[in-house]
JSON list of C-alpha atoms in Angstrom, two decimals:
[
{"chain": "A", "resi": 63, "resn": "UNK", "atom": "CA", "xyz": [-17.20, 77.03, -99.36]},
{"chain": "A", "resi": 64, "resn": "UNK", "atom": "CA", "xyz": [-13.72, 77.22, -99.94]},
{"chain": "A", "resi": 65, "resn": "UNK", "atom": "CA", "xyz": [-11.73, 79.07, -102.52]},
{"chain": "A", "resi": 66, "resn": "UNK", "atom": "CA", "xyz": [-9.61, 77.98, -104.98]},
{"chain": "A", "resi": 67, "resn": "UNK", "atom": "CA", "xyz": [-5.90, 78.00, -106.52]},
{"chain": "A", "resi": 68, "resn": "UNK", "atom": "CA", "xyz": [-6.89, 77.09, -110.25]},
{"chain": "A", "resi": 69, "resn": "UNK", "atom": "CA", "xyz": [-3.87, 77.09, -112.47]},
{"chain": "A", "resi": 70, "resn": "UNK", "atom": "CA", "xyz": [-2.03, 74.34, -115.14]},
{"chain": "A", "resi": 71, "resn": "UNK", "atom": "CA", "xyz": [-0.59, 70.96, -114.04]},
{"chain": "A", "resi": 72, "resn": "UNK", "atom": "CA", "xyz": [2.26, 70.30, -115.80]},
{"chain": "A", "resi": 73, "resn": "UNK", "atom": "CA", "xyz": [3.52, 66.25, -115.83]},
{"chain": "A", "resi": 74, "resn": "UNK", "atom": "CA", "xyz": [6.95, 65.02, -117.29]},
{"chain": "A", "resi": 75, "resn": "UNK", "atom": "CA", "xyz": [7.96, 61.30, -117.71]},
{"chain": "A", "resi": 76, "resn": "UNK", "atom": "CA", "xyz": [7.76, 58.72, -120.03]},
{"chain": "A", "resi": 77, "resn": "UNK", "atom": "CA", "xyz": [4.64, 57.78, -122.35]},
{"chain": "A", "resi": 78, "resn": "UNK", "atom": "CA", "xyz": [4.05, 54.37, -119.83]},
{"chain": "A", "resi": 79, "resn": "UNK", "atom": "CA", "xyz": [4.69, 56.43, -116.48]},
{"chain": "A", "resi": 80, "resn": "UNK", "atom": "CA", "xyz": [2.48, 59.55, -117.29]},
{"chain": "A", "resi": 81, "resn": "UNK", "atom": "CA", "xyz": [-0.33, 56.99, -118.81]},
{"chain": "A", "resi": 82, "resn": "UNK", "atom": "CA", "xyz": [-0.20, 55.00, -115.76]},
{"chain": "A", "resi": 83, "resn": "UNK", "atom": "CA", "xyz": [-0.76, 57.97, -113.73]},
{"chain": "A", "resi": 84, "resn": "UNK", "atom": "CA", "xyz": [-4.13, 58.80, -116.04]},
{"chain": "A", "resi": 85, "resn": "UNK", "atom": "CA", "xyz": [-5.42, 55.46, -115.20]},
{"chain": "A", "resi": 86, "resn": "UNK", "atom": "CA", "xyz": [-4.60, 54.68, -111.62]},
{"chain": "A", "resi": 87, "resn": "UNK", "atom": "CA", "xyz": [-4.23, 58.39, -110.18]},
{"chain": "A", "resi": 88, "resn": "UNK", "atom": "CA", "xyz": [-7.50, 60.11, -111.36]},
{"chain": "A", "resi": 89, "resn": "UNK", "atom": "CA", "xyz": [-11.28, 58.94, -110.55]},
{"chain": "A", "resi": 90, "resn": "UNK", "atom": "CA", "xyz": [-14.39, 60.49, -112.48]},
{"chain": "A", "resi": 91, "resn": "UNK", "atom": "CA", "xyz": [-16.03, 62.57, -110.37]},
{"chain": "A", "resi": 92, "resn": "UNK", "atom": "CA", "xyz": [-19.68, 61.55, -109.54]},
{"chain": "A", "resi": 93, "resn": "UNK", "atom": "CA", "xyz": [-21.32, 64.45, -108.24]},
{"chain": "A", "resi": 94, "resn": "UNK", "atom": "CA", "xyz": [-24.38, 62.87, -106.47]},
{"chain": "A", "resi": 95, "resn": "UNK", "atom": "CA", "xyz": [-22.46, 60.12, -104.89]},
{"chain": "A", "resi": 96, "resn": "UNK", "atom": "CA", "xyz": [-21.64, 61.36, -101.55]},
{"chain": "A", "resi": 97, "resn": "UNK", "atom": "CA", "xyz": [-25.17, 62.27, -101.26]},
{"chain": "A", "resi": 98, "resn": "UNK", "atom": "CA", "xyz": [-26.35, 58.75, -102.53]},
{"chain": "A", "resi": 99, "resn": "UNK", "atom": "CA", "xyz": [-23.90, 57.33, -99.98]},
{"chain": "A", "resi": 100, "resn": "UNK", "atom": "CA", "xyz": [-25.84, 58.86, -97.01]},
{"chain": "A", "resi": 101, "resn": "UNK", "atom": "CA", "xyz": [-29.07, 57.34, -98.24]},
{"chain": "A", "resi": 102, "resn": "UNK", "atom": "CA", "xyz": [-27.52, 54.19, -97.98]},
{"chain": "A", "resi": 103, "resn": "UNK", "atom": "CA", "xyz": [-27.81, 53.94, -102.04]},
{"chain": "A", "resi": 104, "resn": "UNK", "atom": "CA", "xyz": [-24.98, 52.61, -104.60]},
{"chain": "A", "resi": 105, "resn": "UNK", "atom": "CA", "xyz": [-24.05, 54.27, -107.35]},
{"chain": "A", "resi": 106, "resn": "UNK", "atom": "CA", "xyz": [-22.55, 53.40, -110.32]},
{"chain": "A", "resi": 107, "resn": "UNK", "atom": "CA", "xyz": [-19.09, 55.78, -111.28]},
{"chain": "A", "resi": 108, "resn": "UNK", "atom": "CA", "xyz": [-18.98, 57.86, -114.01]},
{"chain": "A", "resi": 109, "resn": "UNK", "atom": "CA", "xyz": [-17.97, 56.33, -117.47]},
{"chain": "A", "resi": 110, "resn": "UNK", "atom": "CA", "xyz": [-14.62, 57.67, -118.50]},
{"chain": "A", "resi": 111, "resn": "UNK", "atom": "CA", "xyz": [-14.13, 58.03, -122.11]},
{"chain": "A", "resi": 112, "resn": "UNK", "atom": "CA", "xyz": [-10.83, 57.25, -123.43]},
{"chain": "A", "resi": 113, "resn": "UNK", "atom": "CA", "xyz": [-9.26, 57.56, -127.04]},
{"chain": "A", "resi": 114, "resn": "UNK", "atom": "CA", "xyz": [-5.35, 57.08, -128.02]},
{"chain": "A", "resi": 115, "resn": "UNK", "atom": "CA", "xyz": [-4.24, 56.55, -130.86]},
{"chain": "A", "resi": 116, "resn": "UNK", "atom": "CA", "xyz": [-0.25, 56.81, -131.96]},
{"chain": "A", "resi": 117, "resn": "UNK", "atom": "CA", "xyz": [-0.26, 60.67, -131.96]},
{"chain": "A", "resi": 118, "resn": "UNK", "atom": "CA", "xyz": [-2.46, 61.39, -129.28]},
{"chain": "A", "resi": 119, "resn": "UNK", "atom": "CA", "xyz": [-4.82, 60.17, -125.90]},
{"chain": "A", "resi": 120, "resn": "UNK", "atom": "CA", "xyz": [-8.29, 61.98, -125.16]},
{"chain": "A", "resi": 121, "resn": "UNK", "atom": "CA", "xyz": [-9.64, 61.28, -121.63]},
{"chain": "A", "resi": 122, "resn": "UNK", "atom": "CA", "xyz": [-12.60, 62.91, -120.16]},
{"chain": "A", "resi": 123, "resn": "UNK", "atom": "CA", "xyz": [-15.70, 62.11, -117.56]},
{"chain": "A", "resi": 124, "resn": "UNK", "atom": "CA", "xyz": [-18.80, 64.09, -117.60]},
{"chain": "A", "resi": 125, "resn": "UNK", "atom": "CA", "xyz": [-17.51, 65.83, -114.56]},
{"chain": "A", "resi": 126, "resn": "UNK", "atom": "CA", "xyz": [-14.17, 66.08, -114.57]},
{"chain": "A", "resi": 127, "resn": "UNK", "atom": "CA", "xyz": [-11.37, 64.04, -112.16]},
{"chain": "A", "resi": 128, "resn": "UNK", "atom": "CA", "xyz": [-10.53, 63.99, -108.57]},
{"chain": "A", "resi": 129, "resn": "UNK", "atom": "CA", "xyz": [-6.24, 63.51, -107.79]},
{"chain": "A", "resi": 130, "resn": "UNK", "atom": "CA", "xyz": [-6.21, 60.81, -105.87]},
{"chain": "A", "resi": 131, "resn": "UNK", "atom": "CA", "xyz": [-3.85, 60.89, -102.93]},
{"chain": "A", "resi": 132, "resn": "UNK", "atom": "CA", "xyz": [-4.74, 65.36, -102.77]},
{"chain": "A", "resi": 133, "resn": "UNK", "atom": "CA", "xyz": [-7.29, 67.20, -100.30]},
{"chain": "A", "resi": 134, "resn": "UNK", "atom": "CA", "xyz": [-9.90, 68.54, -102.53]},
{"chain": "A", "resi": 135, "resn": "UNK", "atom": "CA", "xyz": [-7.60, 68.65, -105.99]},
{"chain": "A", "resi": 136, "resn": "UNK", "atom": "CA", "xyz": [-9.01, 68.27, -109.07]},
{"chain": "A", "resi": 137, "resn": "UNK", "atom": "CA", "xyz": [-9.22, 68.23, -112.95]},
{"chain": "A", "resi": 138, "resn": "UNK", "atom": "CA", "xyz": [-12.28, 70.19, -114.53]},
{"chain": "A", "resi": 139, "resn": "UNK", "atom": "CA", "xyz": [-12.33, 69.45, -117.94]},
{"chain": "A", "resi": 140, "resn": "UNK", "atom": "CA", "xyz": [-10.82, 66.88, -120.07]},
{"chain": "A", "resi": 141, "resn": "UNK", "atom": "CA", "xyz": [-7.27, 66.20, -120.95]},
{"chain": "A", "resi": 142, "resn": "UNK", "atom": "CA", "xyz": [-5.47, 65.95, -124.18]},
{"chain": "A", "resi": 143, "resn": "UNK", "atom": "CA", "xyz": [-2.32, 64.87, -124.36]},
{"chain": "A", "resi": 144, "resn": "UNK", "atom": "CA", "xyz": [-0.28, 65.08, -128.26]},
{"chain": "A", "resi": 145, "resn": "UNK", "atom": "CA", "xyz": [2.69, 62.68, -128.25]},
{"chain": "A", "resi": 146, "resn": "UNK", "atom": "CA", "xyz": [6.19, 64.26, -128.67]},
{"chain": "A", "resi": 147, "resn": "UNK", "atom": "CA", "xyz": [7.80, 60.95, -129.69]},
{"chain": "A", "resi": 148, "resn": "UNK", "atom": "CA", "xyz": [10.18, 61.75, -127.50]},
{"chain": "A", "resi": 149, "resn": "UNK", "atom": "CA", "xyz": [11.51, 59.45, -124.61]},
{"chain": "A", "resi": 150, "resn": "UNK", "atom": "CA", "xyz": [10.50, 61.68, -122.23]},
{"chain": "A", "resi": 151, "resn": "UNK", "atom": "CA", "xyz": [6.83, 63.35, -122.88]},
{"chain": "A", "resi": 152, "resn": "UNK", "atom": "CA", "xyz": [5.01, 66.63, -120.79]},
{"chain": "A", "resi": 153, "resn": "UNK", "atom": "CA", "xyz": [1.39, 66.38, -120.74]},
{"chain": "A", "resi": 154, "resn": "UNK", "atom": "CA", "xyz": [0.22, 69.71, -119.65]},
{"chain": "A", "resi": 155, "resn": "UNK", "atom": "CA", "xyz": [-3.37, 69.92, -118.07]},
{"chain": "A", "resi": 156, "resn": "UNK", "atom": "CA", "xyz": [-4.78, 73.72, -117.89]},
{"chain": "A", "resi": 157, "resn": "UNK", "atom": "CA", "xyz": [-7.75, 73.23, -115.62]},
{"chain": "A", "resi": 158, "resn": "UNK", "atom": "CA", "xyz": [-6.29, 71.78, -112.74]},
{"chain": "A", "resi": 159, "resn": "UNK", "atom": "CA", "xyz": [-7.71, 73.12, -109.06]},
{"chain": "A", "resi": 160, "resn": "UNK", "atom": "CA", "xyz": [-7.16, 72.52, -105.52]},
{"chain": "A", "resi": 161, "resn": "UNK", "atom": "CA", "xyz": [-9.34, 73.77, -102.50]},
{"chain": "A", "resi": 162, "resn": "UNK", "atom": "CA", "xyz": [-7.70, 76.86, -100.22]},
{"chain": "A", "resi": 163, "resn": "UNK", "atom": "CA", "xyz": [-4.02, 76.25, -101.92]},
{"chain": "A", "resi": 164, "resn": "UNK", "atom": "CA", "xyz": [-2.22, 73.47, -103.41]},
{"chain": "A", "resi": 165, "resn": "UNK", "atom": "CA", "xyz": [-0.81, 71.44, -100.82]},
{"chain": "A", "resi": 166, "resn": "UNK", "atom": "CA", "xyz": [3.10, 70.42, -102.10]},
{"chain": "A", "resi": 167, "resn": "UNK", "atom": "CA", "xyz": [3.22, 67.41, -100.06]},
{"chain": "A", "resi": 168, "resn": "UNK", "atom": "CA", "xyz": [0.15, 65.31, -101.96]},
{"chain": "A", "resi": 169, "resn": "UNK", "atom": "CA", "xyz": [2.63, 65.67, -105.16]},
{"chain": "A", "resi": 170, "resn": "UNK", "atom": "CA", "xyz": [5.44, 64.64, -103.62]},
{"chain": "A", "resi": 171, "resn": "UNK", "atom": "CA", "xyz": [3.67, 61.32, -102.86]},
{"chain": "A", "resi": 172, "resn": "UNK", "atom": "CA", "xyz": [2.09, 61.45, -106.68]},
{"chain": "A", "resi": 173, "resn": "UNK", "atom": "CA", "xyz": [5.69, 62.51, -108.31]},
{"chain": "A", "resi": 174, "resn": "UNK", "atom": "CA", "xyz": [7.21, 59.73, -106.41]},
{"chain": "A", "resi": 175, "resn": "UNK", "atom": "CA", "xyz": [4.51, 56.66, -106.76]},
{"chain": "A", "resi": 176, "resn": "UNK", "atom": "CA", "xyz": [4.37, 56.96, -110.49]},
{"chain": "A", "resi": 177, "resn": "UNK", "atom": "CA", "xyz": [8.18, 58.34, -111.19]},
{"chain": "A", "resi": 178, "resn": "UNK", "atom": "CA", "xyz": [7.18, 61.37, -112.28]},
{"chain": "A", "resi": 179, "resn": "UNK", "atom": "CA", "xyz": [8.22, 65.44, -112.52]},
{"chain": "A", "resi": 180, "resn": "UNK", "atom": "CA", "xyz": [5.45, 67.27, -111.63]},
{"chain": "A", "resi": 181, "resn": "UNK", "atom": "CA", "xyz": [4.97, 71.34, -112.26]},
{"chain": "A", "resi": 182, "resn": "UNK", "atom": "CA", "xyz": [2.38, 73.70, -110.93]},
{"chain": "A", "resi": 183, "resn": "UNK", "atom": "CA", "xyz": [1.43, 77.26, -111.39]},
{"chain": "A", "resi": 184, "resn": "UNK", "atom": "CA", "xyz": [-1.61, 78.27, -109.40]},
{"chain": "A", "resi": 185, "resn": "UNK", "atom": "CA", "xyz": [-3.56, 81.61, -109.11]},
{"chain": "A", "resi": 186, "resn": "UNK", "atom": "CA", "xyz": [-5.61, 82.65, -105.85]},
{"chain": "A", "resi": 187, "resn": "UNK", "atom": "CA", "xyz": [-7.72, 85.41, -106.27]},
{"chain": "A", "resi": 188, "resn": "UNK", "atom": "CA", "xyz": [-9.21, 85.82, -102.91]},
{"chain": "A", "resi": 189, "resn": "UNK", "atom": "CA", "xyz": [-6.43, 85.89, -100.68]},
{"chain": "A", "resi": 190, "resn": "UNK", "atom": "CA", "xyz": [-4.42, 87.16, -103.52]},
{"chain": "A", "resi": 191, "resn": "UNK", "atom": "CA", "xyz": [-1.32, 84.26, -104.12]},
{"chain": "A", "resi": 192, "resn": "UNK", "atom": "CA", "xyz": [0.54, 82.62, -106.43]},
{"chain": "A", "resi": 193, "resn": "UNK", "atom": "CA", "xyz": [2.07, 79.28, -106.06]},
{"chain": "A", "resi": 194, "resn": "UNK", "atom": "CA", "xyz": [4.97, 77.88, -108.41]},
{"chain": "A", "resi": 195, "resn": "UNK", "atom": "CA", "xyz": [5.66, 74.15, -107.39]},
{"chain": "A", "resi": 196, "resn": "UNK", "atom": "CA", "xyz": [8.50, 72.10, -109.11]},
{"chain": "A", "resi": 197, "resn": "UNK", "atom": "CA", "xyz": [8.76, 68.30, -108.05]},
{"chain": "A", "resi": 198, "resn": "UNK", "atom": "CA", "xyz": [11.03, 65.97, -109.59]},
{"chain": "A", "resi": 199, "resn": "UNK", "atom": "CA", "xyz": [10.71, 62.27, -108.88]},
{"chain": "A", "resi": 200, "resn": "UNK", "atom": "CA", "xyz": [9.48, 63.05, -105.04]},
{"chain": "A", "resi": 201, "resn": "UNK", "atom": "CA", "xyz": [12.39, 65.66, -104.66]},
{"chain": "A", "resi": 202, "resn": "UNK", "atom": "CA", "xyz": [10.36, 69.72, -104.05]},
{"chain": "A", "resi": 203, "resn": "UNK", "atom": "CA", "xyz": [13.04, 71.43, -106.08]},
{"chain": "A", "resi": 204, "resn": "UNK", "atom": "CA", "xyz": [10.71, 74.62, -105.76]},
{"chain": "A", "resi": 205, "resn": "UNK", "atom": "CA", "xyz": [7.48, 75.19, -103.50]},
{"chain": "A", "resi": 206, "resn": "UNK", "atom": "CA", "xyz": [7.37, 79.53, -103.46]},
{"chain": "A", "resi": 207, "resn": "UNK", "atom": "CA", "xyz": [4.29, 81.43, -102.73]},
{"chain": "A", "resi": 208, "resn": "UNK", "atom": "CA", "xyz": [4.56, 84.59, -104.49]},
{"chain": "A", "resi": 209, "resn": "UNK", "atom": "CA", "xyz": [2.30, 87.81, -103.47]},
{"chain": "A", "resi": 210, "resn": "UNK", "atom": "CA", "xyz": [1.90, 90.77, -104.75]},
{"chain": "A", "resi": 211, "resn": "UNK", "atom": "CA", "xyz": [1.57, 94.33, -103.53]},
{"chain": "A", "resi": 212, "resn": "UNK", "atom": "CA", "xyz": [-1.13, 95.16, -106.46]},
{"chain": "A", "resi": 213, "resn": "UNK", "atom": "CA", "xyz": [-2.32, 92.01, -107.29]},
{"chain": "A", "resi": 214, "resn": "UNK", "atom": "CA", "xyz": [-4.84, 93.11, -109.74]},
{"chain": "A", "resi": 215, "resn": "UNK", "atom": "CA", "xyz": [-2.42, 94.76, -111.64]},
{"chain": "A", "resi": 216, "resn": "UNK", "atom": "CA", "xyz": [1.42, 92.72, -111.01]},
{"chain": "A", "resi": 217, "resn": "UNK", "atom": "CA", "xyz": [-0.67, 89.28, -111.30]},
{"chain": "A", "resi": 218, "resn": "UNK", "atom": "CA", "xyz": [-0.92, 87.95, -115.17]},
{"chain": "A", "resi": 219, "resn": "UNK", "atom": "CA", "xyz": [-4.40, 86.66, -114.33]},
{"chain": "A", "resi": 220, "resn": "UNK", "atom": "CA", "xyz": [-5.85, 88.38, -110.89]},
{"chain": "A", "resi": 221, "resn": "UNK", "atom": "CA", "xyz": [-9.22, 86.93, -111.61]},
{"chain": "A", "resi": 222, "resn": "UNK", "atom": "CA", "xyz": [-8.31, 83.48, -111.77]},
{"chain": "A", "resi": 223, "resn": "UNK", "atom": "CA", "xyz": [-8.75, 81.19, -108.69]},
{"chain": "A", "resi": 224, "resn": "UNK", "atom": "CA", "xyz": [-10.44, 82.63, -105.60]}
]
């Protein structure tokens, strides 16, 4: 069982880019199909819900989203996302994990397919890390791994991740 580096997924672009990211970069997860899979059975996937109106979107699936393109990254909850009216929006996602560490390199291919800034901030607990990842259109403008020689008490949240 791995341990994870749980932190917020911040994405910057415009309303079309970061929407088209939602739909075509995120699958429900279905918890039971790998499983049904091995018995040879099909499985229907998850029904997402979705709700936008001109102020905000609401997406969620009854267990959360996998990234596609990432090893093992995922979304937990749901996401809201309030419109800025601004050309360029952030949508920032708080329960965003990936398995051992978040791997900078399945961004870069994200950040790049859908013309997007991508920012990450991601706690380990159990081998006691930070990451702080900056991408910008498939340019790493920042990928540092930050430790700690307390982490329980230099970290802002030590028990996060792990």
């Amino acid at each position: 069982m791995p341990n994870w580096a749980e932190g917020v997924l911040k994405i910057r672009g415009t309303r079309q880019d970061i929407k088209k990211f939602l739909m075509e970069g995120l699958s429900p997860l279905n918890p039971f199909g790998g499983i049904a899979m091995l018995m040879g059975k099909e499985t229907d996937p998850p029904e997402v819900q979705l709700k936008e109106d001109e102020w905000d979107l609401n997406m969620s699936a009854p267990h959360g989203f996998y990234i596609e393109g990432t090893r093992r990254a995922f979304i937990e909850g749901g996401i809201t996302w309030d419109f800025d009216d601004k050309h360029i929006e952030i949508l920032t996602i708080e329960d965003f994990k990936q398995a051992w560490a978040v791997i900078t390199e399945n961004f870069v291919d994200i950040s790049e397919k859908f013309n997007l800034d991508i920012k990450i901030y991601a706690f380990e607990y159990g081998m006691e890390f930070n990451q702080d990842i900056e991408i910008h259109k498939g340019k790493v403008i920042r990928d540092n791994e930050i430790t700690f020689d307390d982490y329980q008490w230099e970290c802002l949240y030590p028990n996060l991740g792990g």
